Amino acid sequence: MHVVVFTRSTPDTAAKVEVGANGAVTWGDAATVVNPWDEYALEEAILQAKNAGGKATVIAIGPEFHNEALKHSLAMGLDEAARVWDSALEGSDSLGYATAAAAAVRKLADVDLVIFGKESVDVGTDQHIYQTARKLGWTTLSYVSKILAVDYAAKTIKVERLLEQGKQIVTSRLPAVISVMKDINEPRYPSFIGIRKASKAVIPEWSLADLGVAAPAPQSQVVQFQNLPVRNVQVEMIAGTPEEQAAKLVDRLLEEKVL
Amino acid sequence: MSAVYVWIETFNGKALNSSWEALGAGKTIAAAAGVPLTAIVFGENAAAIAAESGAHGADKAIVSEDATFNGFRLEPYAALLSKLVSDNKPKAVLAIGTARGRELLSASAADTDSSLITEATSLEVQADGAIKVTRPVYAGKIISEAVGSSAGTQFLTLRGRAFKPNPENAAAKAEVTTVPPVLAEADIATKIESFEEEVGTVNLTDAAIIVSGGRAMANNPKDAPAGAADATVWKAQDGFDNTLKPLADVLGAAVGASRAAVDAGYIPYAHQVGQTGKVVSPDLYIACGISGAIQHQAGMRTSKVIVAINKDAEAPIFKLARYGLVGDLYQIVPALTAELKKRLGK
């Protein structure tokens, strides 16, 4: 039994991200961290592998700075890491990601479960998750808040999913690609020994030739990045007793026509 | 380039109101391309929903009713949508970017190797027919402008509340075509065992008004009962239920929360607004006892009017707010609820 989890490096959540004079996205001196949603995916991969006596491998697709997320993952306790990158993936869209990700999963034997965090905070989307599943030809179970049962021998899984209107319990055949929510577990902090081990790890880099696939032609592209329009608000402070504050606020909100 | 497709999302045999926003956005593209606007409706009640789509601006509708579509499972929906796209090569396929909408369009775009851009907040059809959109990235901290390839079908999911529905015309009719499903039950790997609907709550992403609580919910002056496992958590939970919820109810608002409140166990994660929660854009956002960390701001800064209620006049939330009230939320919120009841006649 083998679990594969995907991750990537993203700017620290508290970082001020902006578009620089050259049009590129910058976050100054702020550190990069594991994509915040992926911490739950990494923890779940460790738990699943441990429960089933299997192995958990973490993969990132992208240039070298994604090794930071992989090293954090190893320090948390993932068994192995690999990074996929190729100059042909420069400027690729989610189809390029999905093609590479699916090929990387196929390269590893005996994989029953692929786990993603709910979305990638940098690109602001989850589309690559579902597209990876389609390129593998596997089932997708998104927004998983609990794995209720899993049987790797019988190849079945039962999960709880958190959807807009409520909670769904669903069973599926394996292999499957799942995306997990914050509710699913409590991610561990890397141990001191884990950090030391990870710092020495040499992470293999796989090219598309190593994976036996070619990059598909991108179907969409980013034209440019823009800073947010300046929020031109002047705060009006409303003073008085709580009753006076409430009455004045309701006056203003009625004028704004938002009630 | 036969048409612009808009997937009409349904739940329990009813269309989601936000789907009409997708028909509104679809009309812009269909008009620019000179092609019909086609509603795609699968599942329970599809024929009736197709008729409703006509009133909301669809020229045509493609419907499929089959037991495999009940509840939503990705496989039967994606298999049929991908077949329709391969057979008819529409110019674009649109849906509101709900969990199901993003999943379905991502799957079909992968099946047909088409362009896909999610979470569009505005769109423009270029002279060459390519659709250019803006979308938030880096948790809403910056905006990306992206364009699809006009050579194939362009898939787009739309941020809820970003596009206006077409004016409703009850007399307008969509020309309906019925198609069979692609997959049979035996071909589908997933089974829905149960669905526990959250009733009586307003969905955060659809809400026109949101009332949110933060860490200061724990400053409830009420005493926790002797048996409470954790007095602080009890006070905060009681505050959400008995102080914030009544305000939300009088406004018809959804209840949100900061990450600090969720992490402390005051309220379930489903209510979290911010970078690792939901990104919302209501007309009115009332932040109660929320300091306004950058992660929270990322999730709510595009709200039209922001009201901040906080004890600390220096809290960063006041830099974002249109109206600021310095004081104890446990005094101001009940006063506000009472005032609104009086003024709104409830």
mmCIF file of C-alpha atoms in Angstrom, chain B residues 6-335:
data_model
loop_
_atom_site.group_PDB
_atom_site.id
_atom_site.type_symbol
_atom_site.label_atom_id
_atom_site.label_comp_id
_atom_site.label_asym_id
_atom_site.label_seq_id
_atom_site.Cartn_x
_atom_site.Cartn_y
_atom_site.Cartn_z
ATOM 1 C CA VAL B 6 -24.112 27.152 -18.742
ATOM 2 C CA TRP B 7 -24.407 24.337 -16.219
ATOM 3 C CA ILE B 8 -27.402 24.973 -13.983
ATOM 4 C CA GLU B 9 -26.528 23.545 -10.576
ATOM 5 C CA THR B 10 -29.405 21.920 -8.736
ATOM 6 C CA PHE B 11 -29.967 20.689 -5.212
ATOM 7 C CA ASN B 12 -32.923 18.455 -4.280
ATOM 8 C CA GLY B 13 -34.545 19.103 -7.641
ATOM 9 C CA LYS B 14 -34.287 22.899 -7.470
ATOM 10 C CA ALA B 15 -31.937 25.242 -9.322
ATOM 11 C CA LEU B 16 -29.469 27.197 -7.221
ATOM 12 C CA ASN B 17 -30.316 30.881 -7.550
ATOM 13 C CA SER B 18 -26.647 31.649 -8.229
ATOM 14 C CA SER B 19 -26.945 29.647 -11.473
ATOM 15 C CA TRP B 20 -28.928 32.552 -12.927
ATOM 16 C CA GLU B 21 -25.815 34.722 -12.417
ATOM 17 C CA ALA B 22 -23.948 32.257 -14.655
ATOM 18 C CA LEU B 23 -26.647 32.682 -17.328
ATOM 19 C CA GLY B 24 -26.112 36.446 -17.003
ATOM 20 C CA ALA B 25 -22.359 36.084 -17.642
ATOM 21 C CA GLY B 26 -23.045 33.537 -20.410
ATOM 22 C CA LYS B 27 -25.301 35.993 -22.227
ATOM 23 C CA THR B 28 -22.376 38.455 -22.606
ATOM 24 C CA ILE B 29 -20.263 35.772 -24.310
ATOM 25 C CA ALA B 30 -23.105 34.344 -26.410
ATOM 26 C CA ALA B 31 -24.059 37.817 -27.664
ATOM 27 C CA ALA B 32 -20.432 38.645 -28.586
ATOM 28 C CA ALA B 33 -20.041 35.333 -30.448
ATOM 29 C CA GLY B 34 -23.506 35.415 -32.028
ATOM 30 C CA VAL B 35 -24.373 31.932 -30.722
ATOM 31 C CA PRO B 36 -27.272 30.685 -28.590
ATOM 32 C CA LEU B 37 -27.090 30.516 -24.782
ATOM 33 C CA THR B 38 -27.774 26.933 -23.736
ATOM 34 C CA ALA B 39 -28.677 25.795 -20.217
ATOM 35 C CA ILE B 40 -27.335 22.344 -19.261
ATOM 36 C CA VAL B 41 -29.610 20.679 -16.708
ATOM 37 C CA PHE B 42 -29.123 17.121 -15.390
ATOM 38 C CA GLY B 43 -31.138 15.235 -12.805
ATOM 39 C CA GLU B 44 -34.356 15.433 -10.892
ATOM 40 C CA ASN B 45 -36.838 17.969 -12.268
ATOM 41 C CA ALA B 46 -34.527 18.885 -15.169
ATOM 42 C CA ALA B 47 -37.381 19.690 -17.574
ATOM 43 C CA ALA B 48 -39.016 22.161 -15.168
ATOM 44 C CA ILE B 49 -35.652 23.766 -14.406
ATOM 45 C CA ALA B 50 -34.951 24.080 -18.153
ATOM 46 C CA ALA B 51 -38.191 26.057 -18.462
ATOM 47 C CA GLU B 52 -37.072 28.329 -15.606
ATOM 48 C CA SER B 53 -33.730 28.782 -17.390
ATOM 49 C CA GLY B 54 -35.655 30.130 -20.398
ATOM 50 C CA ALA B 55 -37.162 32.824 -18.197
ATOM 51 C CA HIS B 56 -33.616 33.676 -17.043
ATOM 52 C CA GLY B 57 -32.261 34.195 -20.558
ATOM 53 C CA ALA B 58 -31.381 30.735 -21.960
ATOM 54 C CA ASP B 59 -32.252 30.316 -25.660
ATOM 55 C CA LYS B 60 -31.923 26.549 -25.496
ATOM 56 C CA ALA B 61 -31.624 23.812 -22.920
ATOM 57 C CA ILE B 62 -30.115 20.330 -22.955
ATOM 58 C CA VAL B 63 -31.661 18.121 -20.295
ATOM 59 C CA SER B 64 -31.087 14.609 -19.017
ATOM 60 C CA GLU B 65 -33.165 13.016 -16.285
ATOM 61 C CA ASP B 66 -31.952 9.746 -14.841
ATOM 62 C CA ALA B 67 -31.698 8.236 -11.355
ATOM 63 C CA THR B 68 -27.871 8.233 -11.644
ATOM 64 C CA PHE B 69 -27.954 12.043 -11.528
ATOM 65 C CA ASN B 70 -29.795 12.253 -8.204
ATOM 66 C CA GLY B 71 -27.628 13.735 -5.505
ATOM 67 C CA PHE B 72 -24.518 14.873 -7.288
ATOM 68 C CA ARG B 73 -21.794 12.456 -8.251
ATOM 69 C CA LEU B 74 -18.989 13.664 -10.464
ATOM 70 C CA GLU B 75 -18.717 10.614 -12.737
ATOM 71 C CA PRO B 76 -22.155 10.617 -14.437
ATOM 72 C CA TYR B 77 -22.226 14.420 -14.709
ATOM 73 C CA ALA B 78 -18.707 14.710 -16.143
ATOM 74 C CA ALA B 79 -19.182 11.820 -18.564
ATOM 75 C CA LEU B 80 -22.264 13.428 -20.127
ATOM 76 C CA LEU B 81 -20.922 16.997 -20.110
ATOM 77 C CA SER B 82 -17.653 15.847 -21.729
ATOM 78 C CA LYS B 83 -19.605 13.985 -24.418
ATOM 79 C CA LEU B 84 -21.733 17.059 -25.157
ATOM 80 C CA VAL B 85 -18.603 19.227 -25.405
ATOM 81 C CA SER B 86 -16.782 16.740 -27.673
ATOM 82 C CA ASP B 87 -19.820 16.324 -29.930
ATOM 83 C CA ASN B 88 -20.920 19.958 -30.183
ATOM 84 C CA LYS B 89 -17.751 21.996 -29.518
ATOM 85 C CA PRO B 90 -19.368 24.909 -27.672
ATOM 86 C CA LYS B 91 -17.482 28.198 -27.487
ATOM 87 C CA ALA B 92 -17.581 28.224 -23.705
ATOM 88 C CA VAL B 93 -18.865 26.259 -20.707
ATOM 89 C CA LEU B 94 -19.718 28.251 -17.583
ATOM 90 C CA ALA B 95 -20.801 27.419 -14.056
ATOM 91 C CA ILE B 96 -20.855 29.089 -10.687
ATOM 92 C CA GLY B 97 -17.700 28.089 -8.813
ATOM 93 C CA THR B 98 -19.309 26.039 -6.063
ATOM 94 C CA ALA B 99 -17.640 22.816 -4.914
ATOM 95 C CA ARG B 100 -19.631 20.879 -7.528
ATOM 96 C CA GLY B 101 -19.245 23.484 -10.262
ATOM 97 C CA ARG B 102 -15.461 23.600 -9.997
ATOM 98 C CA GLU B 103 -15.180 19.832 -9.819
ATOM 99 C CA LEU B 104 -17.425 19.245 -12.833
ATOM 100 C CA LEU B 105 -15.881 21.842 -15.133
ATOM 101 C CA SER B 106 -12.332 20.847 -14.145
ATOM 102 C CA ALA B 107 -13.094 17.214 -14.986
ATOM 103 C CA SER B 108 -14.678 17.995 -18.347
ATOM 104 C CA ALA B 109 -11.942 20.462 -19.303
ATOM 105 C CA ALA B 110 -9.381 17.705 -18.560
ATOM 106 C CA ASP B 111 -11.371 15.106 -20.523
ATOM 107 C CA THR B 112 -11.493 17.412 -23.567
ATOM 108 C CA ASP B 113 -8.027 19.044 -23.077
ATOM 109 C CA SER B 114 -9.677 22.463 -22.986
ATOM 110 C CA SER B 115 -8.783 25.738 -21.308
ATOM 111 C CA LEU B 116 -10.137 26.244 -17.793
ATOM 112 C CA ILE B 117 -10.042 29.344 -15.628
ATOM 113 C CA THR B 118 -11.731 29.266 -12.217
ATOM 114 C CA GLU B 119 -13.141 31.914 -9.853
ATOM 115 C CA ALA B 120 -13.578 34.656 -12.469
ATOM 116 C CA THR B 121 -14.748 37.957 -10.991
ATOM 117 C CA SER B 122 -15.075 39.804 -14.330
ATOM 118 C CA LEU B 123 -14.879 38.817 -17.987
ATOM 119 C CA GLU B 124 -14.392 40.375 -21.386
ATOM 120 C CA VAL B 125 -14.608 38.819 -24.862
ATOM 121 C CA GLN B 126 -11.604 39.936 -26.944
ATOM 122 C CA ALA B 127 -11.746 40.682 -30.684
ATOM 123 C CA ASP B 128 -10.183 37.279 -31.450
ATOM 124 C CA GLY B 129 -12.920 35.525 -29.453
ATOM 125 C CA ALA B 130 -10.689 34.639 -26.497
ATOM 126 C CA ILE B 131 -12.275 35.271 -23.104
ATOM 127 C CA LYS B 132 -10.158 37.321 -20.712
ATOM 128 C CA VAL B 133 -11.017 37.220 -17.020
ATOM 129 C CA THR B 134 -9.799 38.628 -13.748
ATOM 130 C CA ARG B 135 -9.544 36.356 -10.732
ATOM 131 C CA PRO B 136 -8.122 36.623 -7.204
ATOM 132 C CA VAL B 137 -4.891 34.717 -6.445
ATOM 133 C CA TYR B 138 -2.596 34.449 -3.401
ATOM 134 C CA ALA B 139 -5.676 34.230 -1.166
ATOM 135 C CA GLY B 140 -7.148 37.402 -2.617
ATOM 136 C CA LYS B 141 -4.010 39.465 -2.025
ATOM 137 C CA ILE B 142 -3.484 40.145 -5.742
ATOM 138 C CA ILE B 143 -5.473 39.857 -8.977
ATOM 139 C CA SER B 144 -4.524 37.753 -11.984
ATOM 140 C CA GLU B 145 -5.661 38.536 -15.497
ATOM 141 C CA ALA B 146 -5.862 35.330 -17.524
ATOM 142 C CA VAL B 147 -7.016 34.405 -20.995
ATOM 143 C CA GLY B 148 -8.189 31.132 -22.555
ATOM 144 C CA SER B 149 -7.402 29.825 -26.010
ATOM 145 C CA SER B 150 -10.099 30.749 -28.535
ATOM 146 C CA ALA B 151 -9.203 27.699 -30.667
ATOM 147 C CA GLY B 152 -11.187 25.332 -28.433
ATOM 148 C CA THR B 153 -13.925 25.370 -25.820
ATOM 149 C CA GLN B 154 -13.171 27.748 -22.951
ATOM 150 C CA PHE B 155 -14.322 26.532 -19.512
ATOM 151 C CA LEU B 156 -14.926 29.168 -16.835
ATOM 152 C CA THR B 157 -16.147 28.998 -13.271
ATOM 153 C CA LEU B 158 -17.450 32.220 -11.794
ATOM 154 C CA ARG B 159 -17.188 33.663 -8.333
ATOM 155 C CA GLY B 160 -20.672 33.826 -6.783
ATOM 156 C CA ARG B 161 -22.206 37.332 -6.546
ATOM 157 C CA ALA B 162 -19.708 38.703 -9.128
ATOM 158 C CA PHE B 163 -22.088 38.636 -12.135
ATOM 159 C CA LYS B 164 -25.652 39.916 -12.528
ATOM 160 C CA PRO B 165 -28.469 37.614 -13.649
ATOM 161 C CA ASN B 166 -30.417 38.517 -16.805
ATOM 162 C CA PRO B 167 -33.712 40.346 -16.239
ATOM 163 C CA GLU B 168 -36.393 37.703 -15.702
ATOM 164 C CA ASN B 169 -38.924 37.267 -18.484
ATOM 165 C CA ALA B 170 -41.612 34.725 -17.612
ATOM 166 C CA ALA B 171 -42.816 34.555 -21.229
ATOM 167 C CA ALA B 172 -39.399 33.589 -22.682
ATOM 168 C CA LYS B 173 -39.019 29.904 -23.528
ATOM 169 C CA ALA B 174 -35.899 27.775 -24.017
ATOM 170 C CA GLU B 175 -35.948 25.216 -26.824
ATOM 171 C CA VAL B 176 -35.394 21.896 -25.031
ATOM 172 C CA THR B 177 -33.406 18.872 -26.250
ATOM 173 C CA THR B 178 -33.383 15.689 -24.176
ATOM 174 C CA VAL B 179 -30.308 13.456 -24.144
ATOM 175 C CA PRO B 180 -29.638 10.074 -22.479
ATOM 176 C CA PRO B 181 -26.988 9.593 -19.749
ATOM 177 C CA VAL B 182 -23.589 8.171 -20.748
ATOM 178 C CA LEU B 183 -22.920 6.053 -17.665
ATOM 179 C CA ALA B 184 -25.074 3.322 -16.154
ATOM 180 C CA GLU B 185 -25.176 2.775 -12.383
ATOM 181 C CA ALA B 186 -22.766 -0.184 -12.705
ATOM 182 C CA ASP B 187 -20.122 2.096 -14.288
ATOM 183 C CA ILE B 188 -20.067 4.478 -11.316
ATOM 184 C CA ALA B 189 -17.493 3.875 -8.555
ATOM 185 C CA THR B 190 -19.138 6.042 -5.882
ATOM 186 C CA LYS B 191 -22.318 5.575 -3.842
ATOM 187 C CA ILE B 192 -23.929 8.275 -1.731
ATOM 188 C CA GLU B 193 -24.786 6.698 1.624
ATOM 189 C CA SER B 194 -26.456 9.678 3.270
ATOM 190 C CA PHE B 195 -26.735 13.440 3.237
ATOM 191 C CA GLU B 196 -27.249 15.473 6.356
ATOM 192 C CA GLU B 197 -28.535 18.849 5.285
ATOM 193 C CA GLU B 198 -27.682 21.886 7.373
ATOM 194 C CA VAL B 199 -31.078 23.498 7.647
ATOM 195 C CA GLY B 200 -31.981 26.990 8.664
ATOM 196 C CA THR B 201 -28.525 28.409 8.038
ATOM 197 C CA VAL B 202 -27.620 30.914 5.361
ATOM 198 C CA ASN B 203 -24.752 29.834 3.105
ATOM 199 C CA LEU B 204 -21.742 32.142 3.637
ATOM 200 C CA THR B 205 -20.754 32.450 -0.009
ATOM 201 C CA ASP B 206 -24.320 33.318 -1.138
ATOM 202 C CA ALA B 207 -25.058 35.699 1.727
ATOM 203 C CA ALA B 208 -25.790 39.378 1.083
ATOM 204 C CA ILE B 209 -25.044 40.111 4.752
ATOM 205 C CA ILE B 210 -22.567 38.366 7.073
ATOM 206 C CA VAL B 211 -22.187 38.815 10.827
ATOM 207 C CA SER B 212 -18.843 37.447 12.038
ATOM 208 C CA GLY B 213 -17.391 36.853 15.477
ATOM 209 C CA GLY B 214 -13.774 36.633 16.604
ATOM 210 C CA ARG B 215 -11.695 35.848 19.632
ATOM 211 C CA ALA B 216 -13.538 38.462 21.736
ATOM 212 C CA MET B 217 -16.645 36.254 21.665
ATOM 213 C CA ALA B 218 -15.060 34.750 24.792
ATOM 214 C CA ASN B 219 -15.695 38.014 26.723
ATOM 215 C CA ASN B 220 -19.312 37.008 27.324
ATOM 216 C CA PRO B 221 -20.352 38.491 30.694
ATOM 217 C CA LYS B 222 -22.583 35.444 31.363
ATOM 218 C CA ASP B 223 -21.190 32.877 33.782
ATOM 219 C CA ALA B 224 -20.569 29.413 32.398
ATOM 220 C CA PRO B 225 -22.542 26.664 34.190
ATOM 221 C CA ALA B 226 -20.592 24.665 36.752
ATOM 222 C CA GLY B 227 -20.644 21.579 34.512
ATOM 223 C CA ALA B 228 -19.076 23.244 31.440
ATOM 224 C CA ALA B 229 -15.933 21.441 30.262
ATOM 225 C CA ASP B 230 -14.247 24.725 29.401
ATOM 226 C CA ALA B 231 -15.761 27.970 30.699
ATOM 227 C CA THR B 232 -14.149 30.147 27.985
ATOM 228 C CA VAL B 233 -15.364 27.936 25.153
ATOM 229 C CA TRP B 234 -18.838 27.764 26.687
ATOM 230 C CA LYS B 235 -19.033 31.575 26.926
ATOM 231 C CA ALA B 236 -17.941 32.064 23.335
ATOM 232 C CA GLN B 237 -20.315 29.393 22.007
ATOM 233 C CA ASP B 238 -23.176 30.897 23.996
ATOM 234 C CA GLY B 239 -22.253 34.298 22.520
ATOM 235 C CA PHE B 240 -22.401 32.974 18.966
ATOM 236 C CA ASP B 241 -25.778 31.289 19.647
ATOM 237 C CA ASN B 242 -27.492 33.924 21.777
ATOM 238 C CA THR B 243 -25.864 37.243 20.856
ATOM 239 C CA LEU B 244 -24.589 37.023 17.275
ATOM 240 C CA LYS B 245 -27.211 34.652 15.827
ATOM 241 C CA PRO B 246 -30.176 36.899 16.818
ATOM 242 C CA LEU B 247 -28.491 39.804 14.975
ATOM 243 C CA ALA B 248 -27.902 37.563 11.948
ATOM 244 C CA ASP B 249 -31.532 36.384 12.080
ATOM 245 C CA VAL B 250 -32.992 39.888 12.065
ATOM 246 C CA LEU B 251 -30.785 40.727 9.065
ATOM 247 C CA GLY B 252 -31.295 37.421 7.238
ATOM 248 C CA ALA B 253 -27.522 37.105 7.441
ATOM 249 C CA ALA B 254 -25.049 34.227 7.573
ATOM 250 C CA VAL B 255 -22.801 33.762 10.610
ATOM 251 C CA GLY B 256 -19.050 33.883 9.975
ATOM 252 C CA ALA B 257 -16.007 33.634 12.224
ATOM 253 C CA SER B 258 -12.314 34.394 12.326
ATOM 254 C CA ARG B 259 -9.708 31.663 12.311
ATOM 255 C CA ALA B 260 -8.889 32.481 15.938
ATOM 256 C CA ALA B 261 -12.485 31.721 16.952
ATOM 257 C CA VAL B 262 -12.555 28.474 14.948
ATOM 258 C CA ASP B 263 -9.166 27.273 16.190
ATOM 259 C CA ALA B 264 -10.248 27.944 19.778
ATOM 260 C CA GLY B 265 -13.261 25.677 19.225
ATOM 261 C CA TYR B 266 -15.884 28.431 19.569
ATOM 262 C CA ILE B 267 -17.650 27.570 16.291
ATOM 263 C CA PRO B 268 -17.266 24.878 13.577
ATOM 264 C CA TYR B 269 -14.791 25.355 10.745
ATOM 265 C CA ALA B 270 -17.595 25.658 8.145
ATOM 266 C CA HIS B 271 -18.076 29.249 9.392
ATOM 267 C CA GLN B 272 -14.449 30.368 8.940
ATOM 268 C CA VAL B 273 -13.885 33.417 6.739
ATOM 269 C CA GLY B 274 -10.358 34.109 5.509
ATOM 270 C CA GLN B 275 -7.335 32.624 3.830
ATOM 271 C CA THR B 276 -7.907 29.056 5.037
ATOM 272 C CA GLY B 277 -11.681 29.442 5.165
ATOM 273 C CA LYS B 278 -14.232 30.944 2.816
ATOM 274 C CA VAL B 279 -13.661 34.025 0.679
ATOM 275 C CA VAL B 280 -16.808 36.136 0.803
ATOM 276 C CA SER B 281 -18.021 39.308 -0.826
ATOM 277 C CA PRO B 282 -21.323 40.393 0.777
ATOM 278 C CA ASP B 283 -22.988 43.807 0.596
ATOM 279 C CA LEU B 284 -22.558 44.199 4.355
ATOM 280 C CA TYR B 285 -19.976 42.559 6.632
ATOM 281 C CA ILE B 286 -20.236 43.150 10.371
ATOM 282 C CA ALA B 287 -17.032 42.105 12.181
ATOM 283 C CA CYS B 288 -17.608 41.669 15.921
ATOM 284 C CA GLY B 289 -14.564 41.314 18.143
ATOM 285 C CA ILE B 290 -12.299 40.544 15.184
ATOM 286 C CA SER B 291 -8.936 42.309 15.157
ATOM 287 C CA GLY B 292 -8.518 41.870 11.399
ATOM 288 C CA ALA B 293 -5.384 39.797 10.784
ATOM 289 C CA ILE B 294 -4.196 39.846 7.168
ATOM 290 C CA GLN B 295 -5.443 36.247 6.760
ATOM 291 C CA HIS B 296 -8.958 37.339 7.741
ATOM 292 C CA GLN B 297 -8.844 40.455 5.558
ATOM 293 C CA ALA B 298 -7.996 38.276 2.539
ATOM 294 C CA GLY B 299 -11.362 36.564 2.948
ATOM 295 C CA MET B 300 -13.612 39.606 3.320
ATOM 296 C CA ARG B 301 -11.912 42.742 2.028
ATOM 297 C CA THR B 302 -14.057 42.932 -1.118
ATOM 298 C CA SER B 303 -17.247 43.290 0.955
ATOM 299 C CA LYS B 304 -19.143 46.425 -0.074
ATOM 300 C CA VAL B 305 -19.653 47.944 3.380
ATOM 301 C CA ILE B 306 -17.638 46.760 6.384
ATOM 302 C CA VAL B 307 -18.681 47.544 9.956
ATOM 303 C CA ALA B 308 -16.179 46.874 12.749
ATOM 304 C CA ILE B 309 -17.153 46.505 16.393
ATOM 305 C CA ASN B 310 -14.114 46.176 18.622
ATOM 306 C CA LYS B 311 -12.920 47.205 22.089
ATOM 307 C CA ASP B 312 -9.481 48.142 20.763
ATOM 308 C CA ALA B 313 -9.598 51.389 18.759
ATOM 309 C CA GLU B 314 -6.188 50.477 17.271
ATOM 310 C CA ALA B 315 -7.336 47.130 15.800
ATOM 311 C CA PRO B 316 -6.329 46.780 12.099
ATOM 312 C CA ILE B 317 -9.955 45.999 11.135
ATOM 313 C CA PHE B 318 -10.779 49.728 11.511
ATOM 314 C CA LYS B 319 -8.424 50.497 8.578
ATOM 315 C CA LEU B 320 -10.684 48.421 6.330
ATOM 316 C CA ALA B 321 -14.036 49.451 7.801
ATOM 317 C CA ARG B 322 -16.494 52.073 6.573
ATOM 318 C CA TYR B 323 -18.042 52.359 10.046
ATOM 319 C CA GLY B 324 -16.225 51.746 13.290
ATOM 320 C CA LEU B 325 -17.790 51.262 16.719
ATOM 321 C CA VAL B 326 -15.385 51.103 19.649
ATOM 322 C CA GLY B 327 -16.883 49.239 22.567
ATOM 323 C CA ASP B 328 -17.948 45.912 24.033
ATOM 324 C CA LEU B 329 -19.645 43.752 21.439
ATOM 325 C CA TYR B 330 -21.784 42.217 24.208
ATOM 326 C CA GLN B 331 -23.343 45.661 24.742
ATOM 327 C CA ILE B 332 -23.368 46.951 21.161
ATOM 328 C CA VAL B 333 -24.650 43.831 19.359
ATOM 329 C CA PRO B 334 -27.825 43.399 21.487
ATOM 330 C CA ALA B 335 -28.500 47.160 21.130
#
